[in-house]
C-alpha positions as a Markdown table, in Angstrom:
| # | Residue | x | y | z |
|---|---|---|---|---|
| 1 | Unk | 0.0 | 0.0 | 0.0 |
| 2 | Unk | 1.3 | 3.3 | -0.8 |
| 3 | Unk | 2.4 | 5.4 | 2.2 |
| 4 | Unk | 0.4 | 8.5 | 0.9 |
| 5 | Unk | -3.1 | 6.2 | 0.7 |
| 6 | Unk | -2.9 | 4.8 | 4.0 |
| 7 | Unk | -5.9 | 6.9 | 6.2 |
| 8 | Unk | -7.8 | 6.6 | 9.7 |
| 9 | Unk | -9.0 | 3.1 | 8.4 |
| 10 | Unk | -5.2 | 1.4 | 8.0 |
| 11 | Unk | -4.8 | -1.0 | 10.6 |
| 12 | Unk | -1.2 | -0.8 | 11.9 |
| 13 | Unk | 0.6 | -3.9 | 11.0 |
| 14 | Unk | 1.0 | -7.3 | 13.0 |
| 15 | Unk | 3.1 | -6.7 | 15.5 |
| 16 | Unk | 6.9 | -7.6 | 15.0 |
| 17 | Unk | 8.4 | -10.5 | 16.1 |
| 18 | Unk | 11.4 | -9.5 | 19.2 |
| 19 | Unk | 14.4 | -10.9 | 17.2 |
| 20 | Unk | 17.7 | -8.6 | 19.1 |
| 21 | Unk | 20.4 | -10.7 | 20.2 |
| 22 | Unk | 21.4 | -8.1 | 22.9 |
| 23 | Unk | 24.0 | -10.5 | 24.5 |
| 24 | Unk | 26.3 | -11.2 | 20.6 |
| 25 | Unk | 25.7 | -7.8 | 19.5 |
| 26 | Unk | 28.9 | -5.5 | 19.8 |
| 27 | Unk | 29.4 | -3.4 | 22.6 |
| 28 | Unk | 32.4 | -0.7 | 23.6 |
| 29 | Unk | 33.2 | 1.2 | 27.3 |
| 30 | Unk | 34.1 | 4.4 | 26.6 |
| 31 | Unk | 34.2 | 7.8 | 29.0 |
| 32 | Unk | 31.9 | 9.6 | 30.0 |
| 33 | Unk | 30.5 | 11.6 | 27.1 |
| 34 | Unk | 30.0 | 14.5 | 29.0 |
| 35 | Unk | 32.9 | 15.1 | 31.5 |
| 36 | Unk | 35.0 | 12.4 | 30.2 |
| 37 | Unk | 35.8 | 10.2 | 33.4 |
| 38 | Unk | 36.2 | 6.6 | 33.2 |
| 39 | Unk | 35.2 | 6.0 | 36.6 |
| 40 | Unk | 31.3 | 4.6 | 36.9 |
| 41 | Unk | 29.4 | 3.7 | 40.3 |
| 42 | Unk | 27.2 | 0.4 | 38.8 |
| 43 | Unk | 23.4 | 0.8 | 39.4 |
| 44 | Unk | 21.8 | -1.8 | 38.2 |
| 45 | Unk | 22.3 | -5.2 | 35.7 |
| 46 | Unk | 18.5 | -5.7 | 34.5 |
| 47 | Unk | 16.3 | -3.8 | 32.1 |
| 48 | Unk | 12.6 | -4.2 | 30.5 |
| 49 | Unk | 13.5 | -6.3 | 28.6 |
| 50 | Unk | 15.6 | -8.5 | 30.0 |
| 51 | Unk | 18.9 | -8.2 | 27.5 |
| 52 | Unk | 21.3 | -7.8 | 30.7 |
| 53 | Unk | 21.9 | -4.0 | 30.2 |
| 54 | Unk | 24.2 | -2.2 | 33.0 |
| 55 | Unk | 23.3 | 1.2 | 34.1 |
| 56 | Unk | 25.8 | 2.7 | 35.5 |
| 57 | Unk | 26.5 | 6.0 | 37.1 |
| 58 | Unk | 29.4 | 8.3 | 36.5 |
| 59 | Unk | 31.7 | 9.6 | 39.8 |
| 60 | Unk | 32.7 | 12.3 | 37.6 |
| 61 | Unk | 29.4 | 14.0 | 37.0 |
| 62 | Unk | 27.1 | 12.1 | 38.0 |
| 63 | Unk | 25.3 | 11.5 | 34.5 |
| 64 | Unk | 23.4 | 8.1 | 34.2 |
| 65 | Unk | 24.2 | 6.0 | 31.5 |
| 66 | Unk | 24.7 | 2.5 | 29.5 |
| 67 | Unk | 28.2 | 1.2 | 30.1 |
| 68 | Unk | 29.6 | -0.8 | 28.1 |
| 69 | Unk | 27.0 | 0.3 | 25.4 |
| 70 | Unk | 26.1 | -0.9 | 22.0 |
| 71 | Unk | 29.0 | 0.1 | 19.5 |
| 72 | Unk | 27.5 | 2.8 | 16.2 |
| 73 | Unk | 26.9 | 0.0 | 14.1 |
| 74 | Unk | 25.3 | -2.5 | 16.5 |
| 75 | Unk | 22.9 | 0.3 | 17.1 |
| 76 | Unk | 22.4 | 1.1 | 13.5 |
| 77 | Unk | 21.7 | -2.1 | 13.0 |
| 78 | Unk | 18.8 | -2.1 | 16.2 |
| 79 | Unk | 17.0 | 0.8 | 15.1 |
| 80 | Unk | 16.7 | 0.0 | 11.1 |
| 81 | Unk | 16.0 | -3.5 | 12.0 |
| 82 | Unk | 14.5 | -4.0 | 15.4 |
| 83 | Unk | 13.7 | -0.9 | 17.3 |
| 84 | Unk | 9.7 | -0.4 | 15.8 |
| 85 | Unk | 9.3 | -4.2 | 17.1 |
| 86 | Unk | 10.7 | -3.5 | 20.7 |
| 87 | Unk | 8.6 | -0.1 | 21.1 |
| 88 | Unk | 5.8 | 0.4 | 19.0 |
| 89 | Unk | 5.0 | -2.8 | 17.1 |
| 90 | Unk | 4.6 | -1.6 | 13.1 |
| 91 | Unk | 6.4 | -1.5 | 10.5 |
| 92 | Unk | 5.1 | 1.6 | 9.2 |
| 93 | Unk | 2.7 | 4.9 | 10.4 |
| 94 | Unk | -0.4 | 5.8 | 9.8 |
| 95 | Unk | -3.5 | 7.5 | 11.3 |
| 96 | Unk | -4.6 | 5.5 | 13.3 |
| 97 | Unk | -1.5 | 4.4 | 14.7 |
| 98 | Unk | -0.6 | 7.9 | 16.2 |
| 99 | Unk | -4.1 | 7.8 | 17.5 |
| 100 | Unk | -3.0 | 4.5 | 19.1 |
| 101 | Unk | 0.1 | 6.3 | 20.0 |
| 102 | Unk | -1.7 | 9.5 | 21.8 |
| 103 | Unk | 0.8 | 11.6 | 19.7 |
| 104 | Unk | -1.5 | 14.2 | 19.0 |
| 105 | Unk | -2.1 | 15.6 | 22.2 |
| 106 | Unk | 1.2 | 15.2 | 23.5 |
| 107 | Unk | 2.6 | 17.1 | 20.2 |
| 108 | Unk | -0.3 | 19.6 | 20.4 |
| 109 | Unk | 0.9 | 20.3 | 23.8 |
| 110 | Unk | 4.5 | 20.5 | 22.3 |
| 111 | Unk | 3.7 | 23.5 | 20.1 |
| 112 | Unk | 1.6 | 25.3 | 22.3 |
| 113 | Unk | 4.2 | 25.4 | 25.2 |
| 114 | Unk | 7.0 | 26.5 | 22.0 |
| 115 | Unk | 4.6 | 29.3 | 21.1 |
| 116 | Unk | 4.1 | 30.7 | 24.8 |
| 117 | Unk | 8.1 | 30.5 | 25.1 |
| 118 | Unk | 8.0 | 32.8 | 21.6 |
| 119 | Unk | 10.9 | 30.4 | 19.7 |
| 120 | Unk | 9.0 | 29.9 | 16.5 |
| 121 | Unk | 9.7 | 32.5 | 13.6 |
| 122 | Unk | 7.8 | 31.3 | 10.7 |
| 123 | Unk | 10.8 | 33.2 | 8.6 |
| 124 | Unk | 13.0 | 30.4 | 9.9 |
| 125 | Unk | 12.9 | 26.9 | 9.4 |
| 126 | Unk | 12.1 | 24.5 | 12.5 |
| 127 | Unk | 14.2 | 21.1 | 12.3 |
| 128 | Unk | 13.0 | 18.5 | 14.4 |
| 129 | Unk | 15.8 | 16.1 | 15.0 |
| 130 | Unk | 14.0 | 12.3 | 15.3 |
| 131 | Unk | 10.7 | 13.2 | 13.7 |
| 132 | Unk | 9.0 | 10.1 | 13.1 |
| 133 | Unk | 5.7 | 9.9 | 11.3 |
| 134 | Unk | 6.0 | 14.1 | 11.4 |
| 135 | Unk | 2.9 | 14.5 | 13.8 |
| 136 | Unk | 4.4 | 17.4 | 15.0 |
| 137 | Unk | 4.9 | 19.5 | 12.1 |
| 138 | Unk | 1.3 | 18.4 | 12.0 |
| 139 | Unk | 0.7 | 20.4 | 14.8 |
| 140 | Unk | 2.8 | 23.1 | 14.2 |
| 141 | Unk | 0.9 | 23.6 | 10.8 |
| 142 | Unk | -2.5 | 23.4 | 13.2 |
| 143 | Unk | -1.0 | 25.8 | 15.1 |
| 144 | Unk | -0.7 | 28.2 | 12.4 |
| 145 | Unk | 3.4 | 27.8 | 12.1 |
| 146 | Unk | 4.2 | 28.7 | 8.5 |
| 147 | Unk | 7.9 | 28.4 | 8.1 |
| 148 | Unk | 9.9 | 26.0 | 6.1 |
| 149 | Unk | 9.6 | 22.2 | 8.7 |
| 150 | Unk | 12.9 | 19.6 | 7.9 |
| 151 | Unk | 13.3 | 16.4 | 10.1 |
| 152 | Unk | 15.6 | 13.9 | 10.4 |
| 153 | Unk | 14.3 | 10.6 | 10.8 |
| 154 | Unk | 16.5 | 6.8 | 10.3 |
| 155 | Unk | 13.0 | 4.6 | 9.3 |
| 156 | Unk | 12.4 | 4.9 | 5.8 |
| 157 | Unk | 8.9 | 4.4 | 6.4 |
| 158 | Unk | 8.5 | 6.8 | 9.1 |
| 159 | Unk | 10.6 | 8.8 | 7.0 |
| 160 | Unk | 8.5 | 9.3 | 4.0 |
| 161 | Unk | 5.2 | 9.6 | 5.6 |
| 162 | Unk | 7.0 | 12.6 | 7.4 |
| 163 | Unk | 8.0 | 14.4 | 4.1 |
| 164 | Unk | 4.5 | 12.6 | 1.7 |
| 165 | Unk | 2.3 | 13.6 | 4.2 |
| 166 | Unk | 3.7 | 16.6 | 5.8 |
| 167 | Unk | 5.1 | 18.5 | 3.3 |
| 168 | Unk | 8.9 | 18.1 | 5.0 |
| 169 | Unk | 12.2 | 18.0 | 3.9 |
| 170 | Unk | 13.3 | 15.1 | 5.5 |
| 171 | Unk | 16.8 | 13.1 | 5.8 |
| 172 | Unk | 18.1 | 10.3 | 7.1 |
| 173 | Unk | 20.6 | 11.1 | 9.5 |
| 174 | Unk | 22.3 | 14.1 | 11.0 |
| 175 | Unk | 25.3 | 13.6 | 8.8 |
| 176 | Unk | 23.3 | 13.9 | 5.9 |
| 177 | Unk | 21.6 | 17.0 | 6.8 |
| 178 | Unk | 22.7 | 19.2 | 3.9 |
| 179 | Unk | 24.2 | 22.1 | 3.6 |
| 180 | Unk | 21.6 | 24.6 | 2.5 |
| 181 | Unk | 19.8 | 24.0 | 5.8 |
| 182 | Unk | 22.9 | 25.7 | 8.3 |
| 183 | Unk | 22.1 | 29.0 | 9.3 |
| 184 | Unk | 18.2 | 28.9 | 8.6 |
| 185 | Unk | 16.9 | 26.8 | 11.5 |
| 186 | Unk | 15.2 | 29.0 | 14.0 |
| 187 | Unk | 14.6 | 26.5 | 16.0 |
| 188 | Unk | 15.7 | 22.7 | 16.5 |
| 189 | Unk | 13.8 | 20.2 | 18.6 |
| 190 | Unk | 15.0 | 16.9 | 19.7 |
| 191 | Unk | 11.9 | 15.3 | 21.3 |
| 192 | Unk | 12.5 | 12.1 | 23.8 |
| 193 | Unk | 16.0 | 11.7 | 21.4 |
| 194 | Unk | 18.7 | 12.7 | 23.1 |
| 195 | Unk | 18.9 | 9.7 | 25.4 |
| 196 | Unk | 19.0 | 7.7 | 22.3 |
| 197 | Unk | 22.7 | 9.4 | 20.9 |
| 198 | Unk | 26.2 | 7.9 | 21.5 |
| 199 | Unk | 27.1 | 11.2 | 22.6 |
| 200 | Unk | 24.6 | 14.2 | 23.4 |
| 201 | Unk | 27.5 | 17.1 | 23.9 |
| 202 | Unk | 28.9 | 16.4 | 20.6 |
| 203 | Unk | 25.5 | 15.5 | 18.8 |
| 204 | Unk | 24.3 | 19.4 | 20.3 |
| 205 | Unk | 27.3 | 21.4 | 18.8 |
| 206 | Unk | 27.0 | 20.2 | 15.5 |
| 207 | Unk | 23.0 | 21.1 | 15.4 |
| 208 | Unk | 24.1 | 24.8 | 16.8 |
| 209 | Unk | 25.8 | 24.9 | 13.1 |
| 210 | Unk | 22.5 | 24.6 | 11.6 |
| 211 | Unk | 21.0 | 27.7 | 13.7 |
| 212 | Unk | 19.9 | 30.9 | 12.6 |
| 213 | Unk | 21.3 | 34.2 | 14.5 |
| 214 | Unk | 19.1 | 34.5 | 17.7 |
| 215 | Unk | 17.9 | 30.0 | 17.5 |
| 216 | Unk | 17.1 | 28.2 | 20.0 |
| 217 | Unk | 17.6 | 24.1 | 20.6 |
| 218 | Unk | 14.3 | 22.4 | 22.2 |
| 219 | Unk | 15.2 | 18.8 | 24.5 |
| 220 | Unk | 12.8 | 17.3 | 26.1 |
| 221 | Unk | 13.9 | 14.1 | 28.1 |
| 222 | Unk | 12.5 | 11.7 | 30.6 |
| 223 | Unk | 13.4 | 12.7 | 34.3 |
| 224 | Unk | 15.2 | 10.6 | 35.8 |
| 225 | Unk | 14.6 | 11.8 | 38.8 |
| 226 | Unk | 11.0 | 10.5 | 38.5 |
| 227 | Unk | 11.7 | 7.2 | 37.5 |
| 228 | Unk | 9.7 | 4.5 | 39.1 |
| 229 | Unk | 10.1 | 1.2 | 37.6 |
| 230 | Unk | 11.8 | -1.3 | 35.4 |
| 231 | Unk | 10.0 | 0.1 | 32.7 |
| 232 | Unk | 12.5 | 3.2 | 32.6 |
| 233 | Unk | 15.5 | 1.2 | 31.8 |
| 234 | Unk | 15.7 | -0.3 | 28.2 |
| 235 | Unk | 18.3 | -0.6 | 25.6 |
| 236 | Unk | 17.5 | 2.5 | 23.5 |
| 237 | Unk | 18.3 | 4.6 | 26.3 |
| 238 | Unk | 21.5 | 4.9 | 26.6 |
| 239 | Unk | 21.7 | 8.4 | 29.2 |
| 240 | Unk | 19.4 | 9.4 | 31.8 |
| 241 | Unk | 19.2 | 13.1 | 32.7 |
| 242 | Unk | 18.6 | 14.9 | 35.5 |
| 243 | Unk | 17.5 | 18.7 | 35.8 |
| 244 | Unk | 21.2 | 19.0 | 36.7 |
| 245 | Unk | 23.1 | 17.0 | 33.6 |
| 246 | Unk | 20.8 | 17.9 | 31.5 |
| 247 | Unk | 22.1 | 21.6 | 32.5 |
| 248 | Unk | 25.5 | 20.5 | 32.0 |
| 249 | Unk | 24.8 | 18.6 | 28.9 |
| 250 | Unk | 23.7 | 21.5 | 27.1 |
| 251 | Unk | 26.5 | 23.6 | 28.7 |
| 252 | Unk | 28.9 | 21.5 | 27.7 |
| 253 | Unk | 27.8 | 21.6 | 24.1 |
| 254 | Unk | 28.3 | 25.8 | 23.9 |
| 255 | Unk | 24.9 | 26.2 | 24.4 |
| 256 | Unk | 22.8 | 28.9 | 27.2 |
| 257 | Unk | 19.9 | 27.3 | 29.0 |
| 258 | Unk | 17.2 | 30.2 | 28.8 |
| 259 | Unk | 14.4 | 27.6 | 30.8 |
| 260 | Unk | 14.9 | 23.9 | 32.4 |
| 261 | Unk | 11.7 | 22.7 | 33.9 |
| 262 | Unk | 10.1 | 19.4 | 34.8 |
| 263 | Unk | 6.5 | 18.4 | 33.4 |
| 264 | Unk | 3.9 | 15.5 | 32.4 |
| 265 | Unk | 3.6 | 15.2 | 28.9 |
| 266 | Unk | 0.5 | 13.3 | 27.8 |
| 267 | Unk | 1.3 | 9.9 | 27.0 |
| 268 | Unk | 4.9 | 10.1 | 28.2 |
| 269 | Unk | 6.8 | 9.4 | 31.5 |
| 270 | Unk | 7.9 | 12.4 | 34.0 |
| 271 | Unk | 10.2 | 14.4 | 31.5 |
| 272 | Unk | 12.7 | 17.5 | 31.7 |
| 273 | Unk | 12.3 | 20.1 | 29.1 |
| 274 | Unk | 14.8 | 22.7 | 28.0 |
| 275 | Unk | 15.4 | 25.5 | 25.6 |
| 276 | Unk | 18.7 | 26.8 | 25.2 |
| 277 | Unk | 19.8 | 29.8 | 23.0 |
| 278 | Unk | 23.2 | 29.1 | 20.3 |
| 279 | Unk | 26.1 | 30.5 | 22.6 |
| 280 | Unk | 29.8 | 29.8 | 21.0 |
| 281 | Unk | 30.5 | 30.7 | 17.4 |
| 282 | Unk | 30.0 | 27.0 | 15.6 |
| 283 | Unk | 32.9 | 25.4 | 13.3 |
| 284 | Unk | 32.2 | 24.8 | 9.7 |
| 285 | Unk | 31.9 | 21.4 | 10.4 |
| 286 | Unk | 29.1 | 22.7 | 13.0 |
| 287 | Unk | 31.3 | 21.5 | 16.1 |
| 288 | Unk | 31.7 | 23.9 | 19.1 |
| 289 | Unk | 34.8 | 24.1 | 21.0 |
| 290 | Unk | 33.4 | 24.5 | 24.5 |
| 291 | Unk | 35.7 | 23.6 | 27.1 |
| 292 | Unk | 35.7 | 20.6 | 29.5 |
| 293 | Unk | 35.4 | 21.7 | 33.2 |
| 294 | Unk | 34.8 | 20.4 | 36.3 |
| 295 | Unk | 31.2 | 19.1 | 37.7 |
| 296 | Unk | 29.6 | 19.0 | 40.5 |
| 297 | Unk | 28.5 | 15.4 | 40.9 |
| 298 | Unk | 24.7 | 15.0 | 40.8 |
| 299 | Unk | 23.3 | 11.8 | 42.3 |
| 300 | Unk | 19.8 | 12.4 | 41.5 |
| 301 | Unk | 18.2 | 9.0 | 40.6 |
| 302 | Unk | 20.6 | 7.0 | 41.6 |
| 303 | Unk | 19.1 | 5.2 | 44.7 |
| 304 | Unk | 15.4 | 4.7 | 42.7 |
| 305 | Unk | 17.8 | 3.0 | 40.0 |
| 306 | Unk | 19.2 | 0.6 | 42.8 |
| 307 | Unk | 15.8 | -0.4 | 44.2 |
| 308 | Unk | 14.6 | -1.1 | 41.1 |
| 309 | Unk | 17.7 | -3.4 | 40.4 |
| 310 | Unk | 16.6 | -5.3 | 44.0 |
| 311 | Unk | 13.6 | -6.3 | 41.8 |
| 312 | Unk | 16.3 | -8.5 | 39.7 |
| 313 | Unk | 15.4 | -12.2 | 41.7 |
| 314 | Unk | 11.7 | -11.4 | 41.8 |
| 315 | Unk | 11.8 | -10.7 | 38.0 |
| 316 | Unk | 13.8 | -13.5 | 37.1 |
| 317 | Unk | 11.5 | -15.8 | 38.3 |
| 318 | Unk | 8.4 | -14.3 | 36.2 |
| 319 | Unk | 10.0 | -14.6 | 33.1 |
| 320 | Unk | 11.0 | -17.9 | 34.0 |
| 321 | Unk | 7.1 | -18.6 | 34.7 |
| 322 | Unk | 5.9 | -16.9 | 31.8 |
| 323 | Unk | 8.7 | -18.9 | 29.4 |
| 324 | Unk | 7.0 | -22.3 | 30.9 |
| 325 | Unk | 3.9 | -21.2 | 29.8 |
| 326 | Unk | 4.7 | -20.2 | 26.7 |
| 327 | Unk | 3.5 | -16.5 | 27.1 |
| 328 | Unk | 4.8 | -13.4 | 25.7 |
| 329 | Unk | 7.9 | -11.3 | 27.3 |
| 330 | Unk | 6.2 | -7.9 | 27.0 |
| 331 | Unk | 6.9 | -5.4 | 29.6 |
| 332 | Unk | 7.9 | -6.5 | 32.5 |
């Protein structure tokens, strides 16, 4: 079926079958990405889906994170291949899978809040970094944005709706981004994706090359500090933030936090949500040269993460039951 006929009567696809080999996929341990210590307090050894992650946290900074940690092209490989099956279940969008989804309120929501903060210039482009199906230049078009909308987005699928039924200018990855897009975004967003990147400071400074005089960078992340379950830790998280790293983070990166806050997104867990204003002069290459210095080492989150990890014996024994009986993983 083409993407551009599929409508609020496409039923979403069967769901995928969970195929990862978590355990023979290649992993590296590598420093911190945001203060660069190689010293790491471990947290906990189980996940949601039981693939034996480690979270660990770092006595540098205190920034919570996957160590050791799928290598680039192990998790290449996961999100072309695997990643839909793990989270959502389809192969490709549609209608009524946002619907399913409760991604128009939650992106509804989204612009509203980025029209009361005053970042949207409809003489600029917006870029939103991880864009999905594009439901929220959806709602920015609802919401009367008018500007030129780009997205990057890795599932061809998810991809193409974006752009066919959006009206985006869409790329893969954030290395193909091309040139005619630095210097016209007036404002990038990176909605629940900068947990997902191998490294958030560097991943930041290049998008500050793609900003308009006077842009702004949008991150919203889930809090950390709010976590409450198993359900918090899984493999395509690979940092957890805190009001405080997420501070640092975006500090790090060359970057001036004008607003950090916490909030309840519909349909989402607890989350953090920043916007930061372009601070150092950006390289051709779009990479800032802000200097390393020292943190203050923020704990938050921590202890929730080791009383979740006491729920390792308990857990172990319901996916034992469940294997007996021939049910379903699913979340734990």
């Amino acid at each position: 079926m083409s993407l551009g006929l599929m409508g609020a009567g496409h039923v979403p696809a069967p769901v995928i079958a969970r195929t990862f080999d978590y355990a023979a996929a290649a992993k590296e341990s590598v420093a911190c990405a945001l203060c660069g210590q190689v010293a790491f307090q471990p947290l906990a050894s189980i996940d949601r889906y039981g693939m034996g992650l480690a979270t660990v946290g770092c006595l540098g900074c205190g920034l919570v994170q996957t160590r050791p940690r799928l290598t680039a092209a192990s998790f290449d490989a996961f999100y072309r291949n695997d990643y839909r099956a793990y989270y959502q279940g389809v192969v490709e969008p549609s209608e009524g899978y946002v619907r399913q989804m409760k991604k128009g309120a939650r992106l509804d929501a989204t612009v509203a809040f980025l029209q009361g903060a005053g970042v949207l210039d409809d003489a600029l482009a917006m870029l939103d970094v991880g864009c999905s199906e594009g439901t929220l230049f959806k709602a920015l078009r609802g919401g009367g944005f008018t500007g030129p909308l780009l997205g990057v987005e890795p599932n061809d699928a998810f991809r193409a709706y974006a752009s066919e039924q959006h009206g985006a200018d869409t790329v893969a990855s954030e290395a193909a981004m091309p040139a005619r897009w630095r210097g016209k975004v007036g404002l990038v967003s990176m909605i629940h994706v900068l947990e997902h990147v191998a490294d958030p400071v560097a991943t930041l400074s290049r998008l500050t090359g793609f900003l308009a005089p006077g842009g702004h960078i949008y991150v919203d992340v889930p809090d950390v500090g709010a976590y409450s379950s198993l359900n918090d830790l899984h493999v395509a998280h690979v940092y957890h933030f805190s009001q405080a790293t997420l501070r640092q983070t975006l500090e790090a990166a060359g970057l001036s936090v004008v607003r950090l806050e916490a909030h309840r997104p519909p349909g989402h867990p607890p989350s953090l949500r920043a916007i930061a204003a372009g601070g150092l002069s950006a390289a051709p290459n779009g990479s800032v040269a802000a200097p390393r210095r020292a943190f203050a080492c923020d704990r938050t989150g921590w202890s929730t993460i080791r009383i979740i990890n006491r729920q390792r014996f308990r857990l172990a024994v319901k996916r034992g039951l469940r294997r007996l009986r021939g049910r379903p993983e699913g979340r734990a």
